Amino acid sequence: MADRMKIRATMAGDVAEIKVLMAHPMENGQRKDAGQTIPPHFIQNISVEVGGKMVIQGQTGTSVSRNPVFGFKVKDAKAGDKVVITWRDNKGDSRTDTTTIA
Amino acid sequence: MKNTISIGIALMLGVLPPLTFAQEKDATEAEFEKFRTEMEDSNPAELFEMKGEDIWNEKRGPKNVSLAESCDLGKGVGVVKGAYAAMPRYFADAGAVMDAERRIVWCMVEKQGFNFDDIAKKPFQGRNDTSAPDITNLVTYVAMHSKGMPFAVPLDDPKVKDAYLTGKEITKYRAGPYDFSCNTCHGVDGKRIRMQNLPNISTAAGAIKGVQGWPGYRMTGGIMLTHQWRINDCFRQQRFPEPRYASEVITDILTYMTGNANGQIYNGPGIKR
Protein backbone atom coordinates (compact mmCIF):
# COMPACT_ATOMS: atom_id res chain seq x y z
CA MET A 1 0.00 0.00 0.00
CA ALA A 2 1.38 3.32 -1.03
CA ASP A 3 2.07 6.01 1.53
CA ARG A 4 0.13 9.22 1.99
CA MET A 5 0.98 12.27 -0.12
CA LYS A 6 1.61 15.62 1.46
CA ILE A 7 -0.40 18.30 -0.29
CA ARG A 8 -0.27 22.02 0.35
CA ALA A 9 -2.75 24.25 -1.46
CA THR A 10 -2.93 27.98 -0.84
CA MET A 11 -4.31 31.00 -2.66
CA ALA A 12 -1.70 33.48 -3.87
CA GLY A 13 -3.73 36.37 -5.25
CA ASP A 14 -6.21 34.89 -7.73
CA VAL A 15 -4.07 31.82 -8.43
CA ALA A 16 -4.06 28.65 -6.36
CA GLU A 17 -0.61 27.29 -5.63
CA ILE A 18 -0.58 23.55 -5.15
CA LYS A 19 2.48 21.67 -3.98
CA VAL A 20 2.51 17.94 -3.58
CA LEU A 21 5.11 15.56 -2.18
CA MET A 22 4.74 11.94 -3.25
CA ALA A 23 6.40 9.01 -1.51
CA HIS A 24 7.58 6.71 -4.27
CA PRO A 25 10.80 4.77 -4.98
CA MET A 26 10.83 5.85 -8.68
CA GLU A 27 13.16 3.05 -9.79
CA ASN A 28 14.26 3.71 -13.37
CA GLY A 29 15.10 0.09 -14.19
CA GLN A 30 18.77 0.78 -14.82
CA ARG A 31 20.13 0.44 -11.31
CA LYS A 32 21.65 -2.78 -10.09
CA ASP A 33 21.75 -4.38 -6.70
CA ALA A 34 24.29 -7.21 -6.28
CA GLY A 35 24.43 -7.71 -10.06
CA GLN A 36 20.66 -7.96 -10.39
CA THR A 37 18.81 -5.21 -12.22
CA ILE A 38 16.24 -3.55 -9.99
CA PRO A 39 12.97 -3.66 -11.97
CA PRO A 40 11.50 -0.32 -13.03
CA HIS A 41 8.87 1.08 -10.70
CA PHE A 42 7.74 4.62 -11.36
CA ILE A 43 4.74 6.91 -11.43
CA GLN A 44 3.22 7.05 -14.90
CA ASN A 45 0.12 9.20 -14.55
CA ILE A 46 -0.77 12.13 -12.39
CA SER A 47 -4.09 13.89 -12.29
CA VAL A 48 -5.21 16.95 -10.37
CA GLU A 49 -8.80 17.90 -9.80
CA VAL A 50 -9.73 21.27 -8.34
CA GLY A 51 -13.30 22.01 -7.31
CA GLY A 52 -14.61 18.93 -9.13
CA LYS A 53 -12.95 19.94 -12.40
CA MET A 54 -10.05 18.03 -13.91
CA VAL A 55 -7.31 20.64 -14.37
CA ILE A 56 -4.17 18.62 -14.95
CA GLN A 57 -3.52 15.22 -16.43
CA GLY A 58 0.10 14.36 -16.93
CA GLN A 59 2.44 11.57 -17.76
CA THR A 60 5.74 11.13 -15.97
CA GLY A 61 8.67 8.84 -16.66
CA THR A 62 11.80 7.40 -15.16
CA SER A 63 13.73 10.67 -15.13
CA VAL A 64 11.77 11.94 -12.14
CA SER A 65 13.53 11.62 -8.78
CA ARG A 66 12.59 9.45 -5.83
CA ASN A 67 9.98 11.04 -3.52
CA PRO A 68 9.18 13.72 -6.10
CA VAL A 69 7.75 17.19 -5.54
CA PHE A 70 5.33 18.73 -8.04
CA GLY A 71 4.07 22.30 -8.04
CA PHE A 72 1.09 23.65 -9.97
CA LYS A 73 -0.55 27.02 -10.35
CA VAL A 74 -4.25 26.90 -11.08
CA LYS A 75 -6.48 29.79 -12.17
CA ASP A 76 -10.21 30.05 -11.47
CA ALA A 77 -9.91 28.45 -8.05
CA LYS A 78 -10.96 29.79 -4.68
CA ALA A 79 -10.29 29.06 -1.03
CA GLY A 80 -12.32 26.09 0.15
CA ASP A 81 -12.15 24.27 -3.18
CA LYS A 82 -11.43 20.58 -2.93
CA VAL A 83 -8.13 19.39 -4.42
CA VAL A 84 -7.92 15.73 -5.41
CA ILE A 85 -4.59 14.37 -6.58
CA THR A 86 -4.09 10.86 -7.93
CA TRP A 87 -1.05 9.03 -9.18
CA ARG A 88 -0.80 5.63 -10.81
CA ASP A 89 2.46 3.73 -11.33
CA ASN A 90 3.62 1.15 -13.86
CA LYS A 91 2.79 -1.70 -11.48
CA GLY A 92 -0.83 -0.58 -11.34
CA ASP A 93 -0.52 0.74 -7.80
CA SER A 94 -2.22 4.06 -7.17
CA ARG A 95 -2.94 6.57 -4.49
CA THR A 96 -5.43 9.41 -4.12
CA ASP A 97 -5.25 12.17 -1.55
CA THR A 98 -7.45 15.15 -0.91
CA THR A 99 -7.16 18.56 0.67
CA THR A 100 -8.94 21.90 0.50
CA ILE A 101 -7.40 25.16 -0.64
CA ALA A 102 -6.52 27.35 2.32
CA MET B 1 61.03 44.13 -21.87
CA LYS B 2 60.86 40.41 -22.39
CA ASN B 3 61.88 39.94 -18.77
CA THR B 4 59.19 42.21 -17.47
CA ILE B 5 56.57 40.30 -19.40
CA SER B 6 57.71 36.95 -18.08
CA ILE B 7 57.79 38.32 -14.54
CA GLY B 8 54.32 39.68 -15.16
CA ILE B 9 53.13 36.28 -16.30
CA ALA B 10 54.82 34.58 -13.38
CA LEU B 11 53.10 36.95 -10.98
CA MET B 12 49.75 36.34 -12.62
CA LEU B 13 50.23 32.62 -12.39
CA GLY B 14 51.33 32.91 -8.81
CA VAL B 15 48.64 35.24 -7.60
CA LEU B 16 45.56 34.64 -9.70
CA PRO B 17 44.80 30.93 -9.35
CA PRO B 18 44.17 30.95 -5.57
CA LEU B 19 42.03 34.04 -5.95
CA THR B 20 39.81 32.53 -8.67
CA PHE B 21 39.61 29.33 -6.70
CA ALA B 22 38.36 31.15 -3.62
CA GLN B 23 35.81 33.06 -5.69
CA GLU B 24 34.63 29.92 -7.42
CA LYS B 25 34.27 28.20 -4.07
CA ASP B 26 32.15 31.04 -2.67
CA ALA B 27 30.03 31.13 -5.82
CA THR B 28 29.42 27.37 -5.67
CA GLU B 29 28.58 27.68 -2.01
CA ALA B 30 26.13 30.53 -2.69
CA GLU B 31 24.44 28.61 -5.52
CA PHE B 32 24.12 25.57 -3.29
CA GLU B 33 22.62 27.67 -0.49
CA LYS B 34 20.02 29.02 -2.95
CA PHE B 35 19.16 25.50 -4.07
CA ARG B 36 18.85 24.31 -0.48
CA THR B 37 16.58 27.20 0.51
CA GLU B 38 14.31 26.41 -2.44
CA MET B 39 14.22 22.71 -1.62
CA GLU B 40 13.54 23.30 2.08
CA ASP B 41 10.15 24.65 1.10
CA SER B 42 9.03 21.18 0.10
CA ASN B 43 11.43 18.90 1.88
CA PRO B 44 10.65 15.19 1.38
CA ALA B 45 11.60 14.81 5.06
CA GLU B 46 7.94 15.67 5.63
CA LEU B 47 6.96 12.30 4.16
CA PHE B 48 9.05 10.58 6.82
CA GLU B 49 7.62 12.88 9.48
CA MET B 50 4.07 11.84 8.50
CA LYS B 51 4.99 8.19 8.86
CA GLY B 52 6.70 8.93 12.16
CA GLU B 53 3.53 10.60 13.43
CA ASP B 54 1.50 7.47 12.62
CA ILE B 55 4.05 5.24 14.35
CA TRP B 56 4.17 7.54 17.39
CA ASN B 57 0.40 7.30 17.87
CA GLU B 58 -0.03 3.64 17.00
CA LYS B 59 -0.29 0.92 19.67
CA ARG B 60 2.69 -1.30 18.94
CA GLY B 61 5.06 -3.89 20.34
CA PRO B 62 4.53 -6.84 22.68
CA LYS B 63 3.05 -4.51 25.33
CA ASN B 64 0.65 -2.96 22.80
CA VAL B 65 1.04 0.66 23.88
CA SER B 66 1.73 3.74 21.80
CA LEU B 67 4.69 6.03 22.39
CA ALA B 68 2.20 8.91 22.60
CA GLU B 69 0.76 7.44 25.80
CA SER B 70 3.97 6.13 27.35
CA CYS B 71 7.09 7.95 26.19
CA ASP B 72 8.41 10.98 28.08
CA LEU B 73 10.93 12.99 26.06
CA GLY B 74 11.52 15.37 28.94
CA LYS B 75 8.46 17.59 28.43
CA GLY B 76 5.93 15.15 29.87
CA VAL B 77 4.48 11.88 28.57
CA GLY B 78 3.65 12.09 24.88
CA VAL B 79 4.74 15.72 24.50
CA VAL B 80 6.92 16.27 21.43
CA LYS B 81 6.77 20.06 21.15
CA GLY B 82 10.23 21.48 21.82
CA ALA B 83 11.61 18.15 23.03
CA TYR B 84 14.23 17.71 20.31
CA ALA B 85 15.83 21.11 20.86
CA ALA B 86 16.13 20.44 24.62
CA MET B 87 17.97 17.14 24.23
CA PRO B 88 20.35 15.54 25.10
CA ARG B 89 19.16 15.73 28.72
CA TYR B 90 19.23 13.57 31.83
CA PHE B 91 16.40 11.06 32.31
CA ALA B 92 16.01 9.87 35.89
CA ASP B 93 13.92 6.80 34.90
CA ALA B 94 16.72 5.56 32.65
CA GLY B 95 19.53 6.88 34.86
CA ALA B 96 21.34 8.30 31.85
CA VAL B 97 21.82 11.30 29.61
CA MET B 98 20.14 10.60 26.29
CA ASP B 99 19.75 12.26 22.93
CA ALA B 100 16.43 12.10 21.06
CA GLU B 101 17.13 8.92 19.11
CA ARG B 102 18.56 7.05 22.09
CA ARG B 103 15.59 8.11 24.22
CA ILE B 104 13.04 6.93 21.64
CA VAL B 105 14.86 3.58 21.38
CA TRP B 106 14.76 3.36 25.17
CA CYS B 107 10.99 4.00 25.11
CA MET B 108 10.47 1.38 22.40
CA VAL B 109 12.36 -1.19 24.48
CA GLU B 110 11.14 -0.29 27.98
CA LYS B 111 7.58 0.87 27.27
CA GLN B 112 6.57 -1.07 24.15
CA GLY B 113 8.62 -4.18 24.86
CA PHE B 114 10.61 -4.28 21.61
CA ASN B 115 13.90 -6.13 21.58
CA PHE B 116 16.88 -3.77 21.40
CA ASP B 117 18.86 -6.14 19.19
CA ASP B 118 16.05 -6.18 16.63
CA ILE B 119 16.10 -2.38 16.40
CA ALA B 120 19.91 -2.29 16.30
CA LYS B 121 20.04 -4.80 13.46
CA LYS B 122 19.02 -2.15 10.92
CA PRO B 123 18.96 1.25 12.62
CA PHE B 124 19.70 3.44 9.58
CA GLN B 125 18.36 3.63 6.04
CA GLY B 126 20.75 2.10 3.51
CA ARG B 127 21.56 3.38 0.04
CA ASN B 128 19.16 1.05 -1.78
CA ASP B 129 16.40 0.97 0.82
CA THR B 130 13.13 2.45 -0.35
CA SER B 131 11.90 3.12 3.17
CA ALA B 132 13.49 4.28 6.40
CA PRO B 133 13.48 2.29 9.66
CA ASP B 134 10.70 3.18 12.13
CA ILE B 135 13.18 4.82 14.47
CA THR B 136 14.32 7.27 11.75
CA ASN B 137 10.70 8.22 11.02
CA LEU B 138 10.08 8.75 14.72
CA VAL B 139 13.15 10.96 15.17
CA THR B 140 12.10 13.03 12.14
CA TYR B 141 8.60 13.45 13.58
CA VAL B 142 9.92 14.55 16.96
CA ALA B 143 12.53 16.89 15.41
CA MET B 144 9.90 18.61 13.23
CA HIS B 145 8.16 19.74 16.41
CA SER B 146 11.18 21.76 17.52
CA LYS B 147 11.36 23.73 14.29
CA GLY B 148 11.96 27.41 14.92
CA MET B 149 12.90 26.89 18.57
CA PRO B 150 16.27 27.66 20.16
CA PHE B 151 18.51 24.80 21.26
CA ALA B 152 18.37 24.52 25.04
CA VAL B 153 20.53 21.64 26.26
CA PRO B 154 20.39 21.83 30.08
CA LEU B 155 24.13 22.16 30.67
CA ASP B 156 23.54 23.37 34.25
CA ASP B 157 22.52 19.81 35.12
CA PRO B 158 25.76 18.25 36.43
CA LYS B 159 25.03 14.93 34.67
CA VAL B 160 24.53 16.68 31.33
CA LYS B 161 27.64 18.80 31.96
CA ASP B 162 29.54 15.58 32.60
CA ALA B 163 28.39 14.13 29.27
CA TYR B 164 29.34 17.43 27.60
CA LEU B 165 32.87 17.27 29.02
CA THR B 166 33.23 13.60 28.08
CA GLY B 167 32.12 14.50 24.56
CA LYS B 168 34.70 17.27 24.48
CA GLU B 169 37.41 14.79 25.52
CA ILE B 170 36.33 12.31 22.84
CA THR B 171 36.64 14.95 20.12
CA LYS B 172 40.29 15.37 21.16
CA TYR B 173 41.09 11.66 21.10
CA ARG B 174 43.48 10.79 18.29
CA ALA B 175 43.63 7.18 17.15
CA GLY B 176 43.07 4.83 14.25
CA PRO B 177 45.30 4.14 11.24
CA TYR B 178 45.21 7.84 10.21
CA ASP B 179 45.86 9.10 13.75
CA PHE B 180 42.89 11.46 13.46
CA SER B 181 40.72 13.03 16.11
CA CYS B 182 37.39 14.77 15.49
CA ASN B 183 39.24 18.02 16.14
CA THR B 184 41.71 17.38 13.33
CA CYS B 185 38.95 18.44 10.95
CA HIS B 186 36.27 19.96 13.19
CA GLY B 187 38.31 21.77 15.84
CA VAL B 188 39.71 24.62 13.74
CA ASP B 189 38.21 27.07 11.27
CA GLY B 190 38.53 26.81 7.49
CA LYS B 191 38.96 23.06 7.00
CA ARG B 192 37.27 21.16 4.20
CA ILE B 193 36.95 17.71 2.68
CA ARG B 194 36.98 18.06 -1.11
CA MET B 195 34.50 20.93 -1.67
CA GLN B 196 32.67 20.49 1.62
CA ASN B 197 33.43 23.16 4.19
CA LEU B 198 33.71 21.63 7.63
CA PRO B 199 32.23 23.37 10.65
CA ASN B 200 34.39 24.04 13.68
CA ILE B 201 32.16 22.50 16.34
CA SER B 202 34.09 24.02 19.25
CA THR B 203 32.62 27.45 18.41
CA ALA B 204 28.96 28.46 18.64
CA ALA B 205 28.87 29.48 14.96
CA GLY B 206 30.36 26.17 13.86
CA ALA B 207 28.37 23.98 16.23
CA ILE B 208 25.05 25.25 14.88
CA LYS B 209 26.18 24.34 11.36
CA GLY B 210 27.01 20.88 12.63
CA VAL B 211 23.69 20.21 14.33
CA GLN B 212 21.48 22.15 11.90
CA GLY B 213 19.82 20.06 9.25
CA TRP B 214 19.79 16.77 11.18
CA PRO B 215 17.87 14.58 10.80
CA GLY B 216 18.28 15.20 7.09
CA TYR B 217 16.91 14.03 3.77
CA ARG B 218 19.80 13.13 1.49
CA MET B 219 18.93 13.81 -2.14
CA THR B 220 21.58 11.36 -3.33
CA GLY B 221 19.60 8.15 -3.10
CA GLY B 222 16.61 9.88 -1.53
CA ILE B 223 17.14 8.57 1.99
CA MET B 224 16.48 9.93 5.47
CA LEU B 225 19.32 9.92 7.98
CA THR B 226 19.61 10.94 11.63
CA HIS B 227 22.28 12.78 13.59
CA GLN B 228 23.20 9.45 15.23
CA TRP B 229 23.99 8.15 11.76
CA ARG B 230 26.14 11.19 11.03
CA ILE B 231 28.33 10.66 14.09
CA ASN B 232 28.47 6.91 13.44
CA ASP B 233 29.65 7.59 9.92
CA CYS B 234 32.28 10.04 11.20
CA PHE B 235 33.79 7.16 13.16
CA ARG B 236 33.77 5.04 10.02
CA GLN B 237 35.43 7.79 7.99
CA GLN B 238 38.07 8.11 10.70
CA ARG B 239 38.63 4.33 10.33
CA PHE B 240 37.69 3.92 13.99
CA PRO B 241 35.72 0.89 15.12
CA GLU B 242 32.08 1.97 14.75
CA PRO B 243 30.25 2.33 18.05
CA ARG B 244 27.34 0.04 18.73
CA TYR B 245 23.91 1.53 17.97
CA ALA B 246 22.60 4.22 20.34
CA SER B 247 25.91 4.18 22.18
CA GLU B 248 26.69 6.53 25.07
CA VAL B 249 29.72 7.78 23.10
CA ILE B 250 27.43 9.28 20.49
CA THR B 251 25.20 10.90 23.09
CA ASP B 252 28.29 12.49 24.67
CA ILE B 253 29.45 13.93 21.35
CA LEU B 254 25.93 15.15 20.57
CA THR B 255 25.75 16.78 24.02
CA TYR B 256 29.00 18.60 23.29
CA MET B 257 27.96 19.75 19.81
CA THR B 258 24.38 20.66 20.63
CA GLY B 259 25.45 22.28 23.91
CA ASN B 260 27.81 24.54 21.96
CA ALA B 261 24.92 25.50 19.69
CA ASN B 262 22.68 26.45 22.64
CA GLY B 263 20.51 29.53 22.18
CA GLN B 264 20.51 29.33 18.38
CA ILE B 265 17.41 28.51 16.36
CA TYR B 266 16.81 24.98 15.07
CA ASN B 267 15.32 25.02 11.56
CA GLY B 268 13.91 21.50 11.69
CA PRO B 269 14.79 18.44 9.60
CA GLY B 270 17.04 19.47 6.75
CA ILE B 271 17.90 18.58 3.22
CA LYS B 272 21.34 17.41 2.16
CA ARG B 273 22.99 17.14 -1.21
PDB file of C-alpha atoms in Angstrom, chain B residues 30-125:
ATOM      1  CA  ALA B  30      26.130  30.526  -2.688  1.00  0.00           C
ATOM      2  CA  GLU B  31      24.441  28.608  -5.516  1.00  0.00           C
ATOM      3  CA  PHE B  32      24.115  25.569  -3.293  1.00  0.00           C
ATOM      4  CA  GLU B  33      22.623  27.670  -0.494  1.00  0.00           C
ATOM      5  CA  LYS B  34      20.023  29.017  -2.951  1.00  0.00           C
ATOM      6  CA  PHE B  35      19.155  25.503  -4.069  1.00  0.00           C
ATOM      7  CA  ARG B  36      18.851  24.314  -0.478  1.00  0.00           C
ATOM      8  CA  THR B  37      16.575  27.201   0.505  1.00  0.00           C
ATOM      9  CA  GLU B  38      14.305  26.410  -2.441  1.00  0.00           C
ATOM     10  CA  MET B  39      14.219  22.707  -1.622  1.00  0.00           C
ATOM     11  CA  GLU B  40      13.540  23.300   2.077  1.00  0.00           C
ATOM     12  CA  ASP B  41      10.153  24.653   1.098  1.00  0.00           C
ATOM     13  CA  SER B  42       9.027  21.178   0.101  1.00  0.00           C
ATOM     14  CA  ASN B  43      11.431  18.901   1.880  1.00  0.00           C
ATOM     15  CA  PRO B  44      10.654  15.187   1.378  1.00  0.00           C
ATOM     16  CA  ALA B  45      11.602  14.807   5.060  1.00  0.00           C
ATOM     17  CA  GLU B  46       7.936  15.666   5.627  1.00  0.00           C
ATOM     18  CA  LEU B  47       6.960  12.300   4.162  1.00  0.00           C
ATOM     19  CA  PHE B  48       9.047  10.584   6.824  1.00  0.00           C
ATOM     20  CA  GLU B  49       7.621  12.876   9.480  1.00  0.00           C
ATOM     21  CA  MET B  50       4.066  11.841   8.505  1.00  0.00           C
ATOM     22  CA  LYS B  51       4.993   8.185   8.855  1.00  0.00           C
ATOM     23  CA  GLY B  52       6.702   8.931  12.163  1.00  0.00           C
ATOM     24  CA  GLU B  53       3.525  10.597  13.430  1.00  0.00           C
ATOM     25  CA  ASP B  54       1.505   7.474  12.621  1.00  0.00           C
ATOM     26  CA  ILE B  55       4.049   5.235  14.349  1.00  0.00           C
ATOM     27  CA  TRP B  56       4.174   7.544  17.386  1.00  0.00           C
ATOM     28  CA  ASN B  57       0.402   7.296  17.868  1.00  0.00           C
ATOM     29  CA  GLU B  58      -0.034   3.636  16.997  1.00  0.00           C
ATOM     30  CA  LYS B  59      -0.293   0.922  19.668  1.00  0.00           C
ATOM     31  CA  ARG B  60       2.691  -1.300  18.941  1.00  0.00           C
ATOM     32  CA  GLY B  61       5.061  -3.887  20.339  1.00  0.00           C
ATOM     33  CA  PRO B  62       4.528  -6.842  22.680  1.00  0.00           C
ATOM     34  CA  LYS B  63       3.049  -4.513  25.326  1.00  0.00           C
ATOM     35  CA  ASN B  64       0.651  -2.961  22.800  1.00  0.00           C
ATOM     36  CA  VAL B  65       1.045   0.655  23.883  1.00  0.00           C
ATOM     37  CA  SER B  66       1.727   3.740  21.803  1.00  0.00           C
ATOM     38  CA  LEU B  67       4.685   6.027  22.391  1.00  0.00           C
ATOM     39  CA  ALA B  68       2.201   8.913  22.596  1.00  0.00           C
ATOM     40  CA  GLU B  69       0.763   7.435  25.796  1.00  0.00           C
ATOM     41  CA  SER B  70       3.969   6.134  27.350  1.00  0.00           C
ATOM     42  CA  CYS B  71       7.092   7.947  26.192  1.00  0.00           C
ATOM     43  CA  ASP B  72       8.408  10.983  28.079  1.00  0.00           C
ATOM     44  CA  LEU B  73      10.928  12.992  26.056  1.00  0.00           C
ATOM     45  CA  GLY B  74      11.525  15.368  28.942  1.00  0.00           C
ATOM     46  CA  LYS B  75       8.459  17.586  28.429  1.00  0.00           C
ATOM     47  CA  GLY B  76       5.931  15.149  29.871  1.00  0.00           C
ATOM     48  CA  VAL B  77       4.476  11.881  28.571  1.00  0.00           C
ATOM     49  CA  GLY B  78       3.652  12.087  24.879  1.00  0.00           C
ATOM     50  CA  VAL B  79       4.737  15.723  24.503  1.00  0.00           C
ATOM     51  CA  VAL B  80       6.919  16.274  21.431  1.00  0.00           C
ATOM     52  CA  LYS B  81       6.772  20.060  21.155  1.00  0.00           C
ATOM     53  CA  GLY B  82      10.227  21.483  21.824  1.00  0.00           C
ATOM     54  CA  ALA B  83      11.606  18.146  23.032  1.00  0.00           C
ATOM     55  CA  TYR B  84      14.235  17.709  20.314  1.00  0.00           C
ATOM     56  CA  ALA B  85      15.833  21.111  20.863  1.00  0.00           C
ATOM     57  CA  ALA B  86      16.125  20.440  24.616  1.00  0.00           C
ATOM     58  CA  MET B  87      17.972  17.139  24.232  1.00  0.00           C
ATOM     59  CA  PRO B  88      20.347  15.539  25.104  1.00  0.00           C
ATOM     60  CA  ARG B  89      19.157  15.733  28.725  1.00  0.00           C
ATOM     61  CA  TYR B  90      19.232  13.567  31.829  1.00  0.00           C
ATOM     62  CA  PHE B  91      16.402  11.064  32.314  1.00  0.00           C
ATOM     63  CA  ALA B  92      16.014   9.866  35.893  1.00  0.00           C
ATOM     64  CA  ASP B  93      13.924   6.801  34.905  1.00  0.00           C
ATOM     65  CA  ALA B  94      16.716   5.559  32.646  1.00  0.00           C
ATOM     66  CA  GLY B  95      19.526   6.881  34.863  1.00  0.00           C
ATOM     67  CA  ALA B  96      21.337   8.297  31.847  1.00  0.00           C
ATOM     68  CA  VAL B  97      21.823  11.296  29.615  1.00  0.00           C
ATOM     69  CA  MET B  98      20.138  10.602  26.292  1.00  0.00           C
ATOM     70  CA  ASP B  99      19.751  12.258  22.932  1.00  0.00           C
ATOM     71  CA  ALA B 100      16.432  12.097  21.060  1.00  0.00           C
ATOM     72  CA  GLU B 101      17.130   8.924  19.109  1.00  0.00           C
ATOM     73  CA  ARG B 102      18.557   7.048  22.088  1.00  0.00           C
ATOM     74  CA  ARG B 103      15.589   8.109  24.221  1.00  0.00           C
ATOM     75  CA  ILE B 104      13.043   6.929  21.643  1.00  0.00           C
ATOM     76  CA  VAL B 105      14.857   3.585  21.378  1.00  0.00           C
ATOM     77  CA  TRP B 106      14.759   3.363  25.168  1.00  0.00           C
ATOM     78  CA  CYS B 107      10.991   4.001  25.110  1.00  0.00           C
ATOM     79  CA  MET B 108      10.472   1.375  22.403  1.00  0.00           C
ATOM     80  CA  VAL B 109      12.360  -1.189  24.477  1.00  0.00           C
ATOM     81  CA  GLU B 110      11.138  -0.292  27.984  1.00  0.00           C
ATOM     82  CA  LYS B 111       7.581   0.865  27.269  1.00  0.00           C
ATOM     83  CA  GLN B 112       6.573  -1.066  24.153  1.00  0.00           C
ATOM     84  CA  GLY B 113       8.619  -4.184  24.856  1.00  0.00           C
ATOM     85  CA  PHE B 114      10.606  -4.279  21.613  1.00  0.00           C
ATOM     86  CA  ASN B 115      13.899  -6.130  21.583  1.00  0.00           C
ATOM     87  CA  PHE B 116      16.884  -3.770  21.401  1.00  0.00           C
ATOM     88  CA  ASP B 117      18.862  -6.137  19.188  1.00  0.00           C
ATOM     89  CA  ASP B 118      16.053  -6.184  16.634  1.00  0.00           C
ATOM     90  CA  ILE B 119      16.096  -2.383  16.397  1.00  0.00           C
ATOM     91  CA  ALA B 120      19.913  -2.288  16.305  1.00  0.00           C
ATOM     92  CA  LYS B 121      20.044  -4.796  13.458  1.00  0.00           C
ATOM     93  CA  LYS B 122      19.021  -2.154  10.924  1.00  0.00           C
ATOM     94  CA  PRO B 123      18.962   1.248  12.616  1.00  0.00           C
ATOM     95  CA  PHE B 124      19.701   3.444   9.576  1.00  0.00           C
ATOM     96  CA  GLN B 125      18.360   3.626   6.041  1.00  0.00           C
TER      97      GLN B 125
END
